[in-house]
Coordinates of C-alpha atoms in Angstrom, one line a residue:
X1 CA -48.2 -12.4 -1.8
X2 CA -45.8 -10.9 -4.2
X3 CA -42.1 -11.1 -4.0
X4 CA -42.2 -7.3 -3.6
X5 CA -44.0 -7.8 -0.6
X6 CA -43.0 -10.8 0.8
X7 CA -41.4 -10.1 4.3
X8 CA -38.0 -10.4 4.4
X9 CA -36.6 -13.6 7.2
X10 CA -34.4 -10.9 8.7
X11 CA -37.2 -8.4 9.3
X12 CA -36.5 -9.0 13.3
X13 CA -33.0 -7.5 12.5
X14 CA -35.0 -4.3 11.5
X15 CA -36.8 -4.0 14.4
X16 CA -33.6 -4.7 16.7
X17 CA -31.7 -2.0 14.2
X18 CA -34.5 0.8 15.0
X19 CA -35.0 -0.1 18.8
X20 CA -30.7 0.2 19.0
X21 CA -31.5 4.1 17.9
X22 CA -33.6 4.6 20.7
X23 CA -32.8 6.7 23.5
X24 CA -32.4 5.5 26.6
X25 CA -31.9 1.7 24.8
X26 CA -28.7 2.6 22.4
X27 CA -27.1 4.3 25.2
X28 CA -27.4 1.2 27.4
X29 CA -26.1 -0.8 24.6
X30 CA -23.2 1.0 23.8
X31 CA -22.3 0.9 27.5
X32 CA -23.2 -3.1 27.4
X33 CA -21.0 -3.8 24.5
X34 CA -17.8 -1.8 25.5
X35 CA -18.5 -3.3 28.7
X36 CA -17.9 -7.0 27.0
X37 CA -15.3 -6.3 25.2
X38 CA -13.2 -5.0 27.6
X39 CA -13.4 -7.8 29.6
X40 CA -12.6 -9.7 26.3
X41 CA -9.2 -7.9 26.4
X42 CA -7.6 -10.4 28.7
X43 CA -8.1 -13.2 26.5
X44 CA -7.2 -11.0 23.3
X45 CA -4.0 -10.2 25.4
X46 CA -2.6 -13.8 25.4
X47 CA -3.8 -14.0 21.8
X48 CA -1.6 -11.5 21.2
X49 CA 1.6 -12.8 23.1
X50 CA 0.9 -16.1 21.2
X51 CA 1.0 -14.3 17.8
X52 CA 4.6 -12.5 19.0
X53 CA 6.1 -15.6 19.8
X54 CA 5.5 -17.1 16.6
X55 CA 6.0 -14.0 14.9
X56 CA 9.6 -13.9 16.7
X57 CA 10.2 -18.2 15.7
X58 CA 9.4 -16.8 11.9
X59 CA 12.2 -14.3 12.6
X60 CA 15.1 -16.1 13.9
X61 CA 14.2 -19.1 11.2
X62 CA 14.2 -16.5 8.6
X63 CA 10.8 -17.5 7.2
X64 CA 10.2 -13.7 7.6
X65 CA 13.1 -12.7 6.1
X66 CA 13.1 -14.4 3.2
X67 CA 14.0 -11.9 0.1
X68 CA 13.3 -12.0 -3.9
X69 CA 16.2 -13.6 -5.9
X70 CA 17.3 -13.1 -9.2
X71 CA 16.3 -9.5 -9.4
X72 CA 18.0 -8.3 -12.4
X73 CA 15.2 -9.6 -14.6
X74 CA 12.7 -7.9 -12.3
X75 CA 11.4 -4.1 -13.0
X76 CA 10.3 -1.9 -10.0
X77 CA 8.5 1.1 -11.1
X78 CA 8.7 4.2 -8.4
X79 CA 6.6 7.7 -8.9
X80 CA 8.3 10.7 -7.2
X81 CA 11.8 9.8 -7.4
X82 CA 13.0 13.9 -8.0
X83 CA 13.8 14.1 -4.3
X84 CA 12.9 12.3 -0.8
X85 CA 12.0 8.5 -0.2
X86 CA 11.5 8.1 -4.0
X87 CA 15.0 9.5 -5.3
X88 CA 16.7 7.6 -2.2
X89 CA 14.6 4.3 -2.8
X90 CA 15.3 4.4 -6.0
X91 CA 18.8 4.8 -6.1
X92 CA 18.6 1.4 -3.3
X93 CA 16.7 -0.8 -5.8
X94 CA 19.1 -0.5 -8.3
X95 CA 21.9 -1.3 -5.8
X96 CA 20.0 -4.2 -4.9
X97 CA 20.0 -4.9 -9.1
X98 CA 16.8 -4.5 -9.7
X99 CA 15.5 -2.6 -13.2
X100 CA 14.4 0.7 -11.7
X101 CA 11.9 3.3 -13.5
X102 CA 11.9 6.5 -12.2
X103 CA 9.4 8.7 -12.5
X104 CA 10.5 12.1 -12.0
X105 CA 8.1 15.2 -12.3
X106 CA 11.0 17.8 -13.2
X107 CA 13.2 17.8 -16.2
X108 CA 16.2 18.1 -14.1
X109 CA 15.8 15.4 -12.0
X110 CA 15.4 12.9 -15.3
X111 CA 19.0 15.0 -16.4
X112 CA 20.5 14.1 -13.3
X113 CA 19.7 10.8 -13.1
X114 CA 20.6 10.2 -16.8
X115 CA 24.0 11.9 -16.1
X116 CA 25.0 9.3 -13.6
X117 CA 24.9 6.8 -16.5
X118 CA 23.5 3.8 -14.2
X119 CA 22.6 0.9 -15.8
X120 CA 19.4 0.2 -15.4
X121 CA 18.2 3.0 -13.9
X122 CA 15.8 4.9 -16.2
X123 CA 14.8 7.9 -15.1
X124 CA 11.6 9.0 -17.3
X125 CA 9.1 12.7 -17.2
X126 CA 6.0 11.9 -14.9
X127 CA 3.4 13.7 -14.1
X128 CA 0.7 11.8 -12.2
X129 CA -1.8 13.7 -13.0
X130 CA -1.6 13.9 -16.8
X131 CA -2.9 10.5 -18.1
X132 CA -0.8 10.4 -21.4
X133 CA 2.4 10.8 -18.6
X134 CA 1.2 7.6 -16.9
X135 CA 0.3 5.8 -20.2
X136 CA 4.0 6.7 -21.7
X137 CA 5.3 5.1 -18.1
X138 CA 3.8 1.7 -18.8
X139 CA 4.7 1.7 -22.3
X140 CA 8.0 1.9 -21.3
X141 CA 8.1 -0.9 -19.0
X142 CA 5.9 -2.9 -20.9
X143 CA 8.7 -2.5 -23.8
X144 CA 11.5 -3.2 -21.7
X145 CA 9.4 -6.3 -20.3
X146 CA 8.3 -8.0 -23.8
X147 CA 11.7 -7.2 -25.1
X148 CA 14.5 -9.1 -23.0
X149 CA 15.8 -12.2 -24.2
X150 CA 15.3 -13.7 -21.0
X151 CA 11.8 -14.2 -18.9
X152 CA 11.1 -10.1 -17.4
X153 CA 8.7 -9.7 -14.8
X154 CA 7.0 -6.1 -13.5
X155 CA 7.3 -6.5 -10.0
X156 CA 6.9 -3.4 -8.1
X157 CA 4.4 -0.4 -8.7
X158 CA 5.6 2.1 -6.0
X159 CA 3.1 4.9 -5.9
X160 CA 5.3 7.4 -3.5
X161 CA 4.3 11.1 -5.3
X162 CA 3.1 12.7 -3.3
X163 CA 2.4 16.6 -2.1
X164 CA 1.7 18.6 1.4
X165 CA -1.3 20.9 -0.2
X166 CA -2.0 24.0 1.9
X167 CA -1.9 24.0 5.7
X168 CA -4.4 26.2 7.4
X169 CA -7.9 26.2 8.4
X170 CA -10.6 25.3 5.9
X171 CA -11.7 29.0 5.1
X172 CA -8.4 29.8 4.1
X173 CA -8.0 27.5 1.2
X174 CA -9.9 27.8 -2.0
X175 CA -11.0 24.5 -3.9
X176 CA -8.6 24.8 -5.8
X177 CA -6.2 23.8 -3.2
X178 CA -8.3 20.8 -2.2
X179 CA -8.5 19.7 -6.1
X180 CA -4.7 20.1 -6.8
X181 CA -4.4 17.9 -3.7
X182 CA -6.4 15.1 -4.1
X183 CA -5.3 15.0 -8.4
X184 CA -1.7 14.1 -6.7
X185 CA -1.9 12.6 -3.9
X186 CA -5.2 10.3 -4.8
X187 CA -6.0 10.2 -8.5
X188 CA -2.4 9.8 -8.9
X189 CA -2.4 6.2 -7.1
X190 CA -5.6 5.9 -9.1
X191 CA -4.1 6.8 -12.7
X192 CA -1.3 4.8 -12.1
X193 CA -3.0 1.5 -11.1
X194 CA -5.3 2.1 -14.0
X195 CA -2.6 1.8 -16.2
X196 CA -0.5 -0.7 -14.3
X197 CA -3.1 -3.4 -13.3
X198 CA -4.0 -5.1 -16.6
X199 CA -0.3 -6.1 -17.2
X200 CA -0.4 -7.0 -13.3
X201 CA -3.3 -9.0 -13.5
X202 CA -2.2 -11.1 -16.7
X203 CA 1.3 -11.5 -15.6
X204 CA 0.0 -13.1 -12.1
X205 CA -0.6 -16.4 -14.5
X206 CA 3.2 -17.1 -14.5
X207 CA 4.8 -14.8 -11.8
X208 CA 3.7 -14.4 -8.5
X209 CA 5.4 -12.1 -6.3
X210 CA 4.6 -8.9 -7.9
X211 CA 3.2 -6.1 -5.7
X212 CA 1.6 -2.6 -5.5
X213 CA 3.2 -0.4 -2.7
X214 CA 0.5 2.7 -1.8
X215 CA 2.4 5.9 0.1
X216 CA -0.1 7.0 2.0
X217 CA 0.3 8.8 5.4
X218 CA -0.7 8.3 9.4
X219 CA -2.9 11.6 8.1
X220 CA -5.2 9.0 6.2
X221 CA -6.1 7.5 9.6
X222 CA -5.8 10.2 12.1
X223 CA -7.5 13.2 11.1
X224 CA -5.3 16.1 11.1
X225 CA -6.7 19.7 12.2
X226 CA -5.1 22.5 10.2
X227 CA -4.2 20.3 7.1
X228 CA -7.7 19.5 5.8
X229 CA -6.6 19.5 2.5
X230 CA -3.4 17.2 2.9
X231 CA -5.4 14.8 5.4
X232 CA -8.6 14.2 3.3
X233 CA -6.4 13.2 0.0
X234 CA -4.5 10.7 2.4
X235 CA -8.0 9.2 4.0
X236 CA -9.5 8.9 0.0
X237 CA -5.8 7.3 -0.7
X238 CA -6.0 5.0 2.5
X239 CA -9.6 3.7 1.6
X240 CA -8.5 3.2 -2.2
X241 CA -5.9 1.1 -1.1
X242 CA -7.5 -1.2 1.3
X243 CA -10.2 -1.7 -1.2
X244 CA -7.1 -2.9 -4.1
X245 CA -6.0 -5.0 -1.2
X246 CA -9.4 -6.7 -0.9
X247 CA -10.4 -6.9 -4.8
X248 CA -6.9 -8.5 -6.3
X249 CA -6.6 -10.8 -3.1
X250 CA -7.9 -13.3 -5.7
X251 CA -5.2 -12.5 -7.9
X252 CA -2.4 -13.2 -5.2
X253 CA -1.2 -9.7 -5.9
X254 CA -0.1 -8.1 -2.8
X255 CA -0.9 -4.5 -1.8
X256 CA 0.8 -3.1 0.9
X257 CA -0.1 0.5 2.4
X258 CA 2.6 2.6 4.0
X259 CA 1.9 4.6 6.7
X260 CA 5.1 6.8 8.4
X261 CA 4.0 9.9 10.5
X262 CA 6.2 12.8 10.2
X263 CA 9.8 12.2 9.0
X264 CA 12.7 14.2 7.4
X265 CA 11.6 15.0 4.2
X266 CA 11.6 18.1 1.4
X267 CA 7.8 18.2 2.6
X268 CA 8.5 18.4 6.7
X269 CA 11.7 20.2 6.1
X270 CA 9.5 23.4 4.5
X271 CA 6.3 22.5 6.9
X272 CA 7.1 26.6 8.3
X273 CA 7.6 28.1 5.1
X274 CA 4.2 26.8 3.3
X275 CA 2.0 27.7 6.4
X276 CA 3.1 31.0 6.0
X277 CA 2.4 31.4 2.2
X278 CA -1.0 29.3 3.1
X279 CA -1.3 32.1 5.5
X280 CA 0.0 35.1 3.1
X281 CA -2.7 33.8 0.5
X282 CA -5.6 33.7 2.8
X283 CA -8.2 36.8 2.0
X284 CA -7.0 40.1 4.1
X285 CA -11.2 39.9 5.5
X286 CA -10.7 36.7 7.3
X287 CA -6.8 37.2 8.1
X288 CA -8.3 39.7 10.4
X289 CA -10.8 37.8 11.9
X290 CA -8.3 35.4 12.8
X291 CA -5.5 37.6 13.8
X292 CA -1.6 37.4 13.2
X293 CA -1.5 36.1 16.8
X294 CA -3.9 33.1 16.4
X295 CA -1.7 32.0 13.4
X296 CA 1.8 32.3 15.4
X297 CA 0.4 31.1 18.2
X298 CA -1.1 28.2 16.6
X299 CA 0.2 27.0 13.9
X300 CA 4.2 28.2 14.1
X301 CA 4.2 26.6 16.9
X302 CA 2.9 23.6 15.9
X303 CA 5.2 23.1 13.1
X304 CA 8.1 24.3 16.0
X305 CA 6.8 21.4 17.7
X306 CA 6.7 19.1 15.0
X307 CA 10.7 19.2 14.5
X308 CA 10.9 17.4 17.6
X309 CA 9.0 14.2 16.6
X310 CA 10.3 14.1 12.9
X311 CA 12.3 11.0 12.3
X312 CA 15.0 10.2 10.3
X313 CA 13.9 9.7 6.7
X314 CA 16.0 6.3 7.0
X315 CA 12.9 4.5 8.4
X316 CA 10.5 5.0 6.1
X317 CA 13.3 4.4 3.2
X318 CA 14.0 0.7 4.9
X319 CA 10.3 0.2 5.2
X320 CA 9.7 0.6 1.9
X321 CA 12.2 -1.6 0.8
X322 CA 11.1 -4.2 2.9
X323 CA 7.7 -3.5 1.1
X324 CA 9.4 -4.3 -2.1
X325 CA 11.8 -6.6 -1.5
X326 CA 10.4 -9.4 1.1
X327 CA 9.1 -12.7 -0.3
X328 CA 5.9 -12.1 2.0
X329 CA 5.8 -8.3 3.2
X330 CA 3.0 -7.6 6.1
X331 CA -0.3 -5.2 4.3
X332 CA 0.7 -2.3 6.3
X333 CA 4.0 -0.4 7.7
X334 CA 3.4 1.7 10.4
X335 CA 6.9 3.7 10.4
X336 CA 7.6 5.9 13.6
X337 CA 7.3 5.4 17.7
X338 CA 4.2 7.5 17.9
X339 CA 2.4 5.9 14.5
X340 CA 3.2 2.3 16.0
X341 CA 2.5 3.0 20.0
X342 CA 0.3 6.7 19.7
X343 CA -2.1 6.9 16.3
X344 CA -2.7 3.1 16.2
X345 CA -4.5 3.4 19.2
X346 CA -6.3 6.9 18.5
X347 CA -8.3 5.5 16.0
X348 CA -10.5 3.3 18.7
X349 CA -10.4 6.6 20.5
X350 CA -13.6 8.3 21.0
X351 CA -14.1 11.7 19.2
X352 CA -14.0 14.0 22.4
X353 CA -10.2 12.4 23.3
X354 CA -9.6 13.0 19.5
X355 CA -10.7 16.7 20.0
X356 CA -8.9 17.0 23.1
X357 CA -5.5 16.0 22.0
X358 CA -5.8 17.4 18.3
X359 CA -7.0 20.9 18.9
X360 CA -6.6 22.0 22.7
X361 CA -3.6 23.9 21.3
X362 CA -5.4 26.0 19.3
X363 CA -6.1 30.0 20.3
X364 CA -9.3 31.7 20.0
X365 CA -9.4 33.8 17.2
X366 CA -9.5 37.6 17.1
X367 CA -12.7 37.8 16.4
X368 CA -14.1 36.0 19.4
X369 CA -12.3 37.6 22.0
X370 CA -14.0 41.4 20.7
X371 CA -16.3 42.4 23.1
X372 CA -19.4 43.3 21.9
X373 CA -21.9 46.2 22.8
X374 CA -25.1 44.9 23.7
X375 CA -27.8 46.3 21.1
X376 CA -29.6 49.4 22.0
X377 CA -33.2 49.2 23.0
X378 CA -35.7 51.5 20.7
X379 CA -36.2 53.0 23.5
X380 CA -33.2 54.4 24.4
X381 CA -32.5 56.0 21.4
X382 CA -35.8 58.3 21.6
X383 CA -34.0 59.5 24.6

């Protein structure tokens, strides 16, 4: 027997793989195993209260809270600083005296900075999605690194720039919409690391508290309805993080994902205003399908509704500090009540719940609620 037919010693699995994708056997399974583990959850309950009480003991002993010293030799490198968590972040680090590079993707944001003469701020032009942007960026800290008298370390690539896309419906948005998105929000991340991680990687031979910090979103692990565009950039930027985690966990370089749900931002604050130019864009022939009503109805007041669980920006801005600045900072940040207590359990949900609590809201569109004639018989129309 060859080795290209040899039987594999796992073929069993095979056979236990096709018979679990059977009906009636893989609905009886399913049943069987949720059955198990929800009797497990007991146990995984006073797991859980065990891992608080220590968690609390490495709180009040500080182990927790332990900080990075010395930080003036220390450069933290932060993508969309012209406005938001990036400008206010930024502005913190170098409170906190660490070297701060700004990347900022308007002219007069760098002119603002540069006019408040800060030392050690440096506020440079950055586009993420021009490559020779990103390369200039890491030339720049590279210089200032390799230059100072004293040992310099890079020690925080902050990857917050970020932008809302389009809301709306799929159909309304053309690929460009969906490409602009994902160049920011994902190859952004993507460009930046690129540039970042070989100097990461080699510099992890003498210093080892550097870290990546990834601004992604709840939207890259909730789906979102009405924000495809927004909400698949975030899931492609929420995957590509977790995998950096995994792959430079040999390194002993941290990666740590953020992941706030709505909160006071330039993004929330004009939520209204770029549904309705999503809305004013979208092709007269399928505006009236849809109907002025179903978008009101809909998606205004969604985004009414959406004022009244935005947080105060204040969270996310201490989160990411905390994300920068703590000896040992957790992989993830969950910032907000409802991304904590609400989405961390919708994940586990199952995809009817998910459709219940995501899109009940949503109108019928004009469209469907015509009545239509029923066709004429042949028949009929001789007489």
């Amino acid at each position: 027997m060859t080795a290209s037919t040899a039987k594999s010693p796992f073929e069993w699995l095979q056979d236990i793989n096709d018979i679990l994708h059977d009906e009636p056997y893989s609905i009886i399974a399913h049943g069987l195993f949720w059955t198990l583990l929800l009797f497990a959850v007991p146990f995984a309950g006073m797991g859980v209260m065990i891992l608080t009480v220590f968690r609390v003991v490495f709180y009040l002993t500080g182990f927790s809270r332990k900080t990075i010293s010395s930080r003036a030799n220390k450069a933290v490198v932060i993508t969309g600083c012209d406005s938001g968590f990036g400008y206010d972040v930024a502005l913190q680090c170098h409170a906190m005296g660490y070297q701060v590079f700004a990347g900022c993707l308007r002219k007069d944001s760098v002119s603002a900075l540069d006019l408040d003469g800060k030392e050690g701020l440096t506020p440079v032009l950055l586009d993420v999605c021009k490559e020779d942007d990103v390369e200039k960026l890491a030339a720049c800290v590279t210089k200032w690194i390799v230059r100072g008298k004293e040992d310099r370390y890079l020690h925080a690539v902050v990857n917050n720039a970020g932008i809302g896309g389009n809301g709306g419906l799929v159909d309304w948005n053309n690929l460009d919409v969906y490409k602009k998105t994902m160049d920011v929000n994902f190859f952004g991340q993507v460009r930046m690391m690129q540039a970042f991680l070989p100097f990461l990687k080699e510099q992890q031979r003498i210093y080892h508290d550097a870290r990546i910090v990834n601004m992604v979103s709840v939207a890259g692990l909730v789906p979102n309805s009405g924000f495809s565009p927004y909400s698949a950039s975030k899931f492609a930027a929420e995957s590509f993080s977790q995998c950096l985690r995994l792959e430079l966990r040999g390194y002993k370089l941290k990666v740590v994902t953020m992941n706030p749900t709505f909160h006071e931002s330039p993004l929330t604050a004009n939520m209204g205003q770029h549904l309705r130019e999503s809305w004013g864009r979208t092709p007269s022939q399928i505006k009236q399908k849809y109907g002025d009503e179903y978008f009101e109805k809909t998606f205004m007041m969604q985004a009414g509704l959406l004022k009244h669980i935005t947080w105060r920006s204040s969270n996310v801005e201490r989160d990411m500090l905390k994300a920068i600045d703590l000896l040992r900072p957790p992989t993830r940040f969950l910032t907000g009540m409802d991304a904590k207590f609400f989405f961390v359990v919708a994940r586990m949900l199952p995809d009817w719940i998910i459709d219940f609590l995501f899109v009940h809201h949503f109108q019928t569109p004009a469209f469907l609620k015509e009545k239509k004639s029923p066709p004429t018989s042949d028949k009929k129309k001789q007489k």
